[in-house]
mmCIF file with all atom_site columns, C-alpha atoms in Angstrom:
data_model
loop_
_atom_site.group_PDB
_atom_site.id
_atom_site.type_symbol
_atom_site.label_atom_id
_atom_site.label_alt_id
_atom_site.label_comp_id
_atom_site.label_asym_id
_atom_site.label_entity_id
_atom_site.label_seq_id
_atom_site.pdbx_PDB_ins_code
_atom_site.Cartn_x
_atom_site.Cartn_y
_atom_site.Cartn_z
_atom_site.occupancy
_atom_site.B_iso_or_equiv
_atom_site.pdbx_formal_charge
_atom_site.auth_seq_id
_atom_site.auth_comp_id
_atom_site.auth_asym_id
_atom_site.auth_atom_id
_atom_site.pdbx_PDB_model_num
ATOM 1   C CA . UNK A 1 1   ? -19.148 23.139 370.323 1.00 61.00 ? 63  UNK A CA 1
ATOM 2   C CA . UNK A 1 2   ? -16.880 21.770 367.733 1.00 63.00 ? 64  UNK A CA 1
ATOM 3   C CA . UNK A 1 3   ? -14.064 19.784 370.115 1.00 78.00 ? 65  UNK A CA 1
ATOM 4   C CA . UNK A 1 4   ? -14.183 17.874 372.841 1.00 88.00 ? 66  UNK A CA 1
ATOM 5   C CA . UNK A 1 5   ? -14.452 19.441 376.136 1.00 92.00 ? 67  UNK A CA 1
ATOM 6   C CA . UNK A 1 6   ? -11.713 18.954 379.281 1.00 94.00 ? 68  UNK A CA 1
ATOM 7   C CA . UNK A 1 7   ? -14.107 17.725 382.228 1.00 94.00 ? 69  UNK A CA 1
ATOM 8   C CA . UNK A 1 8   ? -13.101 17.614 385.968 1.00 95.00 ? 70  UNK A CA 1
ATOM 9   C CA . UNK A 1 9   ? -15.580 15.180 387.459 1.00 93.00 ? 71  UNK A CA 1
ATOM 10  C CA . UNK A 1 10  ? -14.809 16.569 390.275 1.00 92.00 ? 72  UNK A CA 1
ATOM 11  C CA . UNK A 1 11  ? -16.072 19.901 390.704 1.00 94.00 ? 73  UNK A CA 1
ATOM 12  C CA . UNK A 1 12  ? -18.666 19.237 387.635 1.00 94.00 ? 74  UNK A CA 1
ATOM 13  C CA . UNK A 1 13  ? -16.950 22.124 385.413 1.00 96.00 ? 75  UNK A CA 1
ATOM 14  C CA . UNK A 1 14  ? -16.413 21.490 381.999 1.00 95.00 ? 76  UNK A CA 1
ATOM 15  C CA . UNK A 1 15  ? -14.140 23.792 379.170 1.00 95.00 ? 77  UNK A CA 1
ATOM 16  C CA . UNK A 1 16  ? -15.047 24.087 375.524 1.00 92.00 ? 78  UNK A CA 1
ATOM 17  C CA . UNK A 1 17  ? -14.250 26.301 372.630 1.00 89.00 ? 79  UNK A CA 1
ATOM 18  C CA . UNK A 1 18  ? -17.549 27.418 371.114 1.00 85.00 ? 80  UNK A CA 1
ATOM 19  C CA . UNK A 1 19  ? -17.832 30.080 368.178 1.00 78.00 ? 81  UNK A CA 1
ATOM 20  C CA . UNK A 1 20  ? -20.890 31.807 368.700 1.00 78.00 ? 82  UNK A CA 1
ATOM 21  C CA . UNK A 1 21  ? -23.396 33.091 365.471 1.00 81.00 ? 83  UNK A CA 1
ATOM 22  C CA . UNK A 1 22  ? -21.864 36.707 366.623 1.00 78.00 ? 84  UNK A CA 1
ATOM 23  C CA . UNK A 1 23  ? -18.210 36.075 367.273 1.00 74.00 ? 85  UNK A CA 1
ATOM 24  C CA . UNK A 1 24  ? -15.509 37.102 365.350 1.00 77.00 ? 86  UNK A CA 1
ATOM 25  C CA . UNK A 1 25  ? -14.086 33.800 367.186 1.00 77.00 ? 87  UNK A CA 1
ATOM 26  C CA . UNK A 1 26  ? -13.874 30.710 369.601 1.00 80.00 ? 88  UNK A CA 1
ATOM 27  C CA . UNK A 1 27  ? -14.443 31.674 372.901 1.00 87.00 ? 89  UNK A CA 1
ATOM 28  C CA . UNK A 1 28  ? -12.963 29.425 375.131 1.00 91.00 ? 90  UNK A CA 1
ATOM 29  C CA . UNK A 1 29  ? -15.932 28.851 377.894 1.00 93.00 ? 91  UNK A CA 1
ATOM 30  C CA . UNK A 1 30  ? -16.168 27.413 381.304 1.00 96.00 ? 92  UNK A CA 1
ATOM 31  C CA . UNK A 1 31  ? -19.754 25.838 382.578 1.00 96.00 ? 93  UNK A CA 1
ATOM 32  C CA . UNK A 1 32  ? -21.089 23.135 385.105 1.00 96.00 ? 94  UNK A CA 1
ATOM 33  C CA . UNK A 1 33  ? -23.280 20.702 386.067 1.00 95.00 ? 95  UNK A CA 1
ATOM 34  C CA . UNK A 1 34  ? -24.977 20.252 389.123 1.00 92.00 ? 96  UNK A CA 1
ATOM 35  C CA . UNK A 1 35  ? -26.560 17.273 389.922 1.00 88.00 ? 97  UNK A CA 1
ATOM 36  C CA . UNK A 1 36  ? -29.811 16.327 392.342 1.00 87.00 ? 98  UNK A CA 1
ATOM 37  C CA . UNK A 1 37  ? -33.366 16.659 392.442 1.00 94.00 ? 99  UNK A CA 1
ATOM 38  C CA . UNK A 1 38  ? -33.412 20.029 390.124 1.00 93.00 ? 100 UNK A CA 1
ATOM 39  C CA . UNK A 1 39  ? -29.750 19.381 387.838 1.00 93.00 ? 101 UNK A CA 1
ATOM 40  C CA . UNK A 1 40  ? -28.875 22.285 385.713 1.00 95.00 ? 102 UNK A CA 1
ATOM 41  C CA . UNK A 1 41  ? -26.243 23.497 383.513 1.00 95.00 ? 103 UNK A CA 1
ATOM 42  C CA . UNK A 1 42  ? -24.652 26.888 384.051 1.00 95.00 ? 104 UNK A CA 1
ATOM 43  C CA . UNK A 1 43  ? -22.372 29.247 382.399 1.00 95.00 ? 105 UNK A CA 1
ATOM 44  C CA . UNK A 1 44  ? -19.556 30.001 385.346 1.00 96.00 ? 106 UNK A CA 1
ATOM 45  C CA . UNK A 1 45  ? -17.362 32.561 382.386 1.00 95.00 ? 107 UNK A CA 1
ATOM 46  C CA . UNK A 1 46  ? -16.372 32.995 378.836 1.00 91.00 ? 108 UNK A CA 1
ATOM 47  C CA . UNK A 1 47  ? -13.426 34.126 377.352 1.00 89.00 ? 109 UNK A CA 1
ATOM 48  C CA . UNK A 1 48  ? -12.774 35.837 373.791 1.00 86.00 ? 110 UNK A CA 1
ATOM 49  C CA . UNK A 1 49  ? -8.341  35.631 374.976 1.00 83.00 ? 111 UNK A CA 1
ATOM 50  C CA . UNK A 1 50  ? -7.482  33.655 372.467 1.00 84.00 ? 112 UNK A CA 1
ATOM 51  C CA . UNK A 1 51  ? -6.446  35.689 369.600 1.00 81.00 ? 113 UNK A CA 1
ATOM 52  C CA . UNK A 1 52  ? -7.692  34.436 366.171 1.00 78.00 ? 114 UNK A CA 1
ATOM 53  C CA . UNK A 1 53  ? -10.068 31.894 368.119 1.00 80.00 ? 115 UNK A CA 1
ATOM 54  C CA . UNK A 1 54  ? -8.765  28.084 368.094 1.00 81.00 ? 116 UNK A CA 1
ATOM 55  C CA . UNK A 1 55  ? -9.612  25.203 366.310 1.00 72.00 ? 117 UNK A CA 1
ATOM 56  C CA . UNK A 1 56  ? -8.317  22.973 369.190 1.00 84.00 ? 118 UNK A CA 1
ATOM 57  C CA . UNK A 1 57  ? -10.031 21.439 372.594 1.00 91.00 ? 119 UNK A CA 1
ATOM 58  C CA . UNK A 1 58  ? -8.507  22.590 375.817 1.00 94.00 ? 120 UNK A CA 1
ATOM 59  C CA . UNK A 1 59  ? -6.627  20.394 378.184 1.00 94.00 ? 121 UNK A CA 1
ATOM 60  C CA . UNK A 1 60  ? -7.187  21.267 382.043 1.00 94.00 ? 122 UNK A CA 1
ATOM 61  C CA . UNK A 1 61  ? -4.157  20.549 384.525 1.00 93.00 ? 123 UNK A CA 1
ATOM 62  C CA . UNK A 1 62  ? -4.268  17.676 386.838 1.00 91.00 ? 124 UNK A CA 1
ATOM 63  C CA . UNK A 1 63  ? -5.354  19.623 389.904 1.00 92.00 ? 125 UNK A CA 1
ATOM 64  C CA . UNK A 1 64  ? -7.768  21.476 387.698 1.00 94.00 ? 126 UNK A CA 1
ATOM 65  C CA . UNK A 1 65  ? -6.875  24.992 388.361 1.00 93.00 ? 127 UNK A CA 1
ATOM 66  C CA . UNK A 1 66  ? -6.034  25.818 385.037 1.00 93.00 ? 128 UNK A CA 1
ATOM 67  C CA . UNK A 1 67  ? -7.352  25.388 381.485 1.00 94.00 ? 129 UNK A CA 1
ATOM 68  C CA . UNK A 1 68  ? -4.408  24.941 378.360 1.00 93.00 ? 130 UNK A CA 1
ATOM 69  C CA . UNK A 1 69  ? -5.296  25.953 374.972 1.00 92.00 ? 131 UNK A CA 1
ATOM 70  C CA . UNK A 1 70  ? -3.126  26.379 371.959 1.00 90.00 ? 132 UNK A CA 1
ATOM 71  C CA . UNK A 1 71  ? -5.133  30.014 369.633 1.00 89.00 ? 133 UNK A CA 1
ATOM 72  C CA . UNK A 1 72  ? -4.786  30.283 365.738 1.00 87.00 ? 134 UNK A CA 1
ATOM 73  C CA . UNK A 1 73  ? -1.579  32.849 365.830 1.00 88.00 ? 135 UNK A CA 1
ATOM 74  C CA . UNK A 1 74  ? 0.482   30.431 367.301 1.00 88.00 ? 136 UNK A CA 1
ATOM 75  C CA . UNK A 1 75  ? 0.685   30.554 371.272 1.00 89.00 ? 137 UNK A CA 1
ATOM 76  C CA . UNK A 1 76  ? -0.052  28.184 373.892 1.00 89.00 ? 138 UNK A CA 1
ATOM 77  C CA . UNK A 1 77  ? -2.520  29.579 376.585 1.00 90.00 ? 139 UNK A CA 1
ATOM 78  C CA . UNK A 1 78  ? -2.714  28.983 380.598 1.00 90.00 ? 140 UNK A CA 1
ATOM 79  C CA . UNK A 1 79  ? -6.159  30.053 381.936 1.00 93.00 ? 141 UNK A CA 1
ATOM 80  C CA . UNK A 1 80  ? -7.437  30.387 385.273 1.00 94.00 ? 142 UNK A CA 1
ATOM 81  C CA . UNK A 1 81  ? -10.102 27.784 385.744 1.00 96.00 ? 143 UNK A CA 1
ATOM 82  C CA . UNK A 1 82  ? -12.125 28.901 388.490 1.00 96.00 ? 144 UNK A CA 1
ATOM 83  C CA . UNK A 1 83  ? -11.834 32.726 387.080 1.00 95.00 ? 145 UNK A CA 1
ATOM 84  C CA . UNK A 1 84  ? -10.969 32.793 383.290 1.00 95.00 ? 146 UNK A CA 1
ATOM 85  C CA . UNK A 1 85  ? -8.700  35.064 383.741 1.00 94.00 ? 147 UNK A CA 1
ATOM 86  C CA . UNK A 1 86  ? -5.237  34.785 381.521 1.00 91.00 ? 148 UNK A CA 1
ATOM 87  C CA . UNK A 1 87  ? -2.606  33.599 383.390 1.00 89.00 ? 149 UNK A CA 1
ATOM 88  C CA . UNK A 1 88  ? 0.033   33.567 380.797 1.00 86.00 ? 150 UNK A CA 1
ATOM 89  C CA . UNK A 1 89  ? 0.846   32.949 376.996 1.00 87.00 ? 151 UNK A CA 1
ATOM 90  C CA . UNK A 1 90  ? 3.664   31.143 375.658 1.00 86.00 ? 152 UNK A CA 1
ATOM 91  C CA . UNK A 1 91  ? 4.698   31.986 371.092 1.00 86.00 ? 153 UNK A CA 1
ATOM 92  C CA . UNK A 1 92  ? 4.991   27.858 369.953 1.00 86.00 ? 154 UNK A CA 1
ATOM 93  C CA . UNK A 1 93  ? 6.252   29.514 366.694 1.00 84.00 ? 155 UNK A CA 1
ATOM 94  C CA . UNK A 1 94  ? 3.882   27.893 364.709 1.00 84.00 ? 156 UNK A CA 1
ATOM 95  C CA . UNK A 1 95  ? 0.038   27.180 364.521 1.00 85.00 ? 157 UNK A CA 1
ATOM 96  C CA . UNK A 1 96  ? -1.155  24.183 366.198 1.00 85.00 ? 158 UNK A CA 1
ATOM 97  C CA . UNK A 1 97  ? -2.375  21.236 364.336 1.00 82.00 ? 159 UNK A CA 1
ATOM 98  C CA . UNK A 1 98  ? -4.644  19.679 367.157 1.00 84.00 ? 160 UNK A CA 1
ATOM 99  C CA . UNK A 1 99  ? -4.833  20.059 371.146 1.00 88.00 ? 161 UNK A CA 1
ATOM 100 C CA . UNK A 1 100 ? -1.982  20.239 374.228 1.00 89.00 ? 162 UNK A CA 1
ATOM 101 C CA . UNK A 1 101 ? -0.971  17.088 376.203 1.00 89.00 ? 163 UNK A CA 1
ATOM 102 C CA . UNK A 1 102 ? -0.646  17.757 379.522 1.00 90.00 ? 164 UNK A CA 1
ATOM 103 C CA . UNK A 1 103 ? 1.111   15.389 381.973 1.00 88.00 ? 165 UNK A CA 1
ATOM 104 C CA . UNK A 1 104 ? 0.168   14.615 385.400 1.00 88.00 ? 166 UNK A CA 1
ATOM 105 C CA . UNK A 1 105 ? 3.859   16.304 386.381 1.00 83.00 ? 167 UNK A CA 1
ATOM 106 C CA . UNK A 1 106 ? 2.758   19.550 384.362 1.00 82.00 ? 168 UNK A CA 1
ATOM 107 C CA . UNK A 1 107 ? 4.499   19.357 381.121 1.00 86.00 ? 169 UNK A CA 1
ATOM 108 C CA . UNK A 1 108 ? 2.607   20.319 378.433 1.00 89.00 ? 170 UNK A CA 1
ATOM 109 C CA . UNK A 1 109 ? 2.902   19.134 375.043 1.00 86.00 ? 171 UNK A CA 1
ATOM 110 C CA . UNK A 1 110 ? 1.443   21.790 372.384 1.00 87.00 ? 172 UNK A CA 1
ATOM 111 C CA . UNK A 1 111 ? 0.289   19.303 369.051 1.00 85.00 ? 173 UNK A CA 1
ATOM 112 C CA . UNK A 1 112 ? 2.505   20.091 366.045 1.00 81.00 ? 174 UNK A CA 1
ATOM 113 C CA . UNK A 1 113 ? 1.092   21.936 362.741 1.00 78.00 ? 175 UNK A CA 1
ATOM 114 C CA . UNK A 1 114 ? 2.692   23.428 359.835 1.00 77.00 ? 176 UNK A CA 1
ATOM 115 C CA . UNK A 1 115 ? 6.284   24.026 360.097 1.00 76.00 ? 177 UNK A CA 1
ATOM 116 C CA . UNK A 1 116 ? 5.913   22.542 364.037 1.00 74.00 ? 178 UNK A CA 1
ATOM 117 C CA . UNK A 1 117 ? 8.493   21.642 365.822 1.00 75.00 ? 179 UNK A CA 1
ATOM 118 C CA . UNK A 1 118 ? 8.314   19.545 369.329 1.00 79.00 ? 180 UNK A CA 1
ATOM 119 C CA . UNK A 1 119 ? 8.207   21.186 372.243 1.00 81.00 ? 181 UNK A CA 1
ATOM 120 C CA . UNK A 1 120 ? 6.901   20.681 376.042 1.00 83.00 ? 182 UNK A CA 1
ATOM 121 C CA . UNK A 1 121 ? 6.653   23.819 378.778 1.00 85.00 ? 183 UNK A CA 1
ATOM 122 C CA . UNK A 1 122 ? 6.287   23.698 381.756 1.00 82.00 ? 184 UNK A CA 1
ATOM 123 C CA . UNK A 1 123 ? 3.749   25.908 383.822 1.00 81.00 ? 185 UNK A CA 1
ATOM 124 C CA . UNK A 1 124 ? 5.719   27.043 386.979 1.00 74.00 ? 186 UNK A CA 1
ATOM 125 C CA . UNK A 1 125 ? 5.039   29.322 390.023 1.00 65.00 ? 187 UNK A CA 1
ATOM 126 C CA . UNK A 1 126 ? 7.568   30.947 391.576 1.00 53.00 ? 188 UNK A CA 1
ATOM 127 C CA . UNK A 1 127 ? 7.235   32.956 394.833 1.00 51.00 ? 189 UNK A CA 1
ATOM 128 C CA . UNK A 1 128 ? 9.600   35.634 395.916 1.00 52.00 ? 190 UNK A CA 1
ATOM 129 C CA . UNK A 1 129 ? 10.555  35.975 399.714 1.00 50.00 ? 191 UNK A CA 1
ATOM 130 C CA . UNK A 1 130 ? 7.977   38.378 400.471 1.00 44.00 ? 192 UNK A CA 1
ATOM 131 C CA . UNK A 1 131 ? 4.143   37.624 400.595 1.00 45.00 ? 193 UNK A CA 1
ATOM 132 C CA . UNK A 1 132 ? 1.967   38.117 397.680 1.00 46.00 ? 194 UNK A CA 1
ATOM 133 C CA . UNK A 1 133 ? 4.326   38.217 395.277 1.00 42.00 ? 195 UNK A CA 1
ATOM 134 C CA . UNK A 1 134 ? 3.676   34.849 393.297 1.00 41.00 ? 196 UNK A CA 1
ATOM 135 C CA . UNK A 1 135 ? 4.660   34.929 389.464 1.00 46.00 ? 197 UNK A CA 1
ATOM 136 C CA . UNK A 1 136 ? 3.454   32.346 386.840 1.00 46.00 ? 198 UNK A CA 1
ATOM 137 C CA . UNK A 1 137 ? 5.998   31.242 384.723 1.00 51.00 ? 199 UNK A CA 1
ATOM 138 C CA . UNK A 1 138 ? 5.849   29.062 381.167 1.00 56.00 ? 200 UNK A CA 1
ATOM 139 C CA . UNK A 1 139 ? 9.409   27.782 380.834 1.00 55.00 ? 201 UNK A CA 1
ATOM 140 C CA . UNK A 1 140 ? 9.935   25.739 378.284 1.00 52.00 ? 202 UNK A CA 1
ATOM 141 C CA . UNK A 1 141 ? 11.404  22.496 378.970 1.00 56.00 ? 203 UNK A CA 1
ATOM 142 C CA . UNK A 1 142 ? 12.380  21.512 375.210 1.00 52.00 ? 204 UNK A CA 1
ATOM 143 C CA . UNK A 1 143 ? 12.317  22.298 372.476 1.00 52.00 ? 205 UNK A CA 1
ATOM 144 C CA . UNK A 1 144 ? 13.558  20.415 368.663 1.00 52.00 ? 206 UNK A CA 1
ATOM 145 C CA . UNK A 1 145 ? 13.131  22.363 365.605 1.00 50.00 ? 207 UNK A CA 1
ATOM 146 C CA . UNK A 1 146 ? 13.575  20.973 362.786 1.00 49.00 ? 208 UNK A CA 1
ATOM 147 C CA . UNK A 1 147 ? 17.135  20.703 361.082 1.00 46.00 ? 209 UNK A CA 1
ATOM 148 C CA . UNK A 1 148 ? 16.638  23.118 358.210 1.00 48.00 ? 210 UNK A CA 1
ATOM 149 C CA . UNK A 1 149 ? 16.082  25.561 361.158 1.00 48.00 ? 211 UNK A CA 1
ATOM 150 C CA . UNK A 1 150 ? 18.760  25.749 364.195 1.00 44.00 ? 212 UNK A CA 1
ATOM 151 C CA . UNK A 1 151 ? 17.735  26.640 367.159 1.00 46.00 ? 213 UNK A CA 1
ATOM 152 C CA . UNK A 1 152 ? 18.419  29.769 368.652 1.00 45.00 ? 214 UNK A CA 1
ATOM 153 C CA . UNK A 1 153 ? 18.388  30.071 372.233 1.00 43.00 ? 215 UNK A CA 1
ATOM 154 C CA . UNK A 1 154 ? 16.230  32.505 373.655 1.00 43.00 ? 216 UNK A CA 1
ATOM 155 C CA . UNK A 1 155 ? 14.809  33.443 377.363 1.00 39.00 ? 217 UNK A CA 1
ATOM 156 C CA . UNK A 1 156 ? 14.155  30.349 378.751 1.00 42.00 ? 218 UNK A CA 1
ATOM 157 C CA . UNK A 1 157 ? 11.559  31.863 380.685 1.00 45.00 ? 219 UNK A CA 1
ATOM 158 C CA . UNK A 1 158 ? 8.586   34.163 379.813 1.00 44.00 ? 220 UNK A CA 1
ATOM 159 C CA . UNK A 1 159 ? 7.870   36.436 382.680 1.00 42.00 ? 221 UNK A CA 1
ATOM 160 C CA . UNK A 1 160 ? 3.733   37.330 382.754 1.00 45.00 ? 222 UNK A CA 1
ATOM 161 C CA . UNK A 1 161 ? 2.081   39.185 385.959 1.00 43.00 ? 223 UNK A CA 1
#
């Protein structure tokens, strides 16, 4: 483990990035402690879903259901705590420097890098009128580049089922 892990005291879970003697890359894993007479340490899922690995730590949203973590192509990364699943990705344009803020509210804040710019998402859910039909949505909430480069708008949201 080469960051610092996001912990929720709460359920005893803790996130890391860990590169393995095998890997190709950081896994981003999920494990927890339980306490007592007989306290252990177990691996509750690993996942290889962030392209290129990451050299960051992951931040974990405020009512811990999902894990943020910026990979080494350049996105931002919302993953399903209790599951590992993906829940979406977000393009930053550029390669983090460091690890995502996340506010208590939900805005994230992805650390700049080389040819960074600042920007903060959001991570929404919308549901449609019918049952079932609950979307997660990144939209990003804004975004600065730097002079030299104008910003173009694009999509304001990124649409991931």
């Amino acid at each position: 483990m080469a960051n610092t892990p996001a912990v929720d005291l709460g359920t005893g879970k803790f996130y890391f990035t860990f590169y393995g003697p095998s890997s190709q890359a950081a896994d981003l894993v999920a494990m927890k402690y339980t306490g007592g007479d007989n306290p252990s340490i177990t691996r509750e899922w690993s996942t290889d879903a962030l392209p290129g690995g990451t050299a960051s730590s992951p931040d974990l949203s405020k009512d811990g259901k999902t894990v943020y973590a910026t990979d080494n192509n350049g996105s931002l990364w919302a993953v399903d705590a209790e599951t590992g699943d993906t829940r979406w990705s977000y393009d930053i344009g550029f390669n983090s420097a460091g690890s995502a803020s996340t506010s208590d509210d939900g805005l994230i804040i992805p650390a700049g890098g080389d040819k960074g710019h600042l920007l903060a998402v959001r991570d929404e859910e919308i549901t449609p009128n019918s049952p079932g039909n609950a979307k997660t949505f990144c939209n990003w909430a804004f975004r600065r580049r730097p002079p030299a480069t104008p910003a173009t708008p694009s999509s304001a949201r990124v649409r991931t089922d």
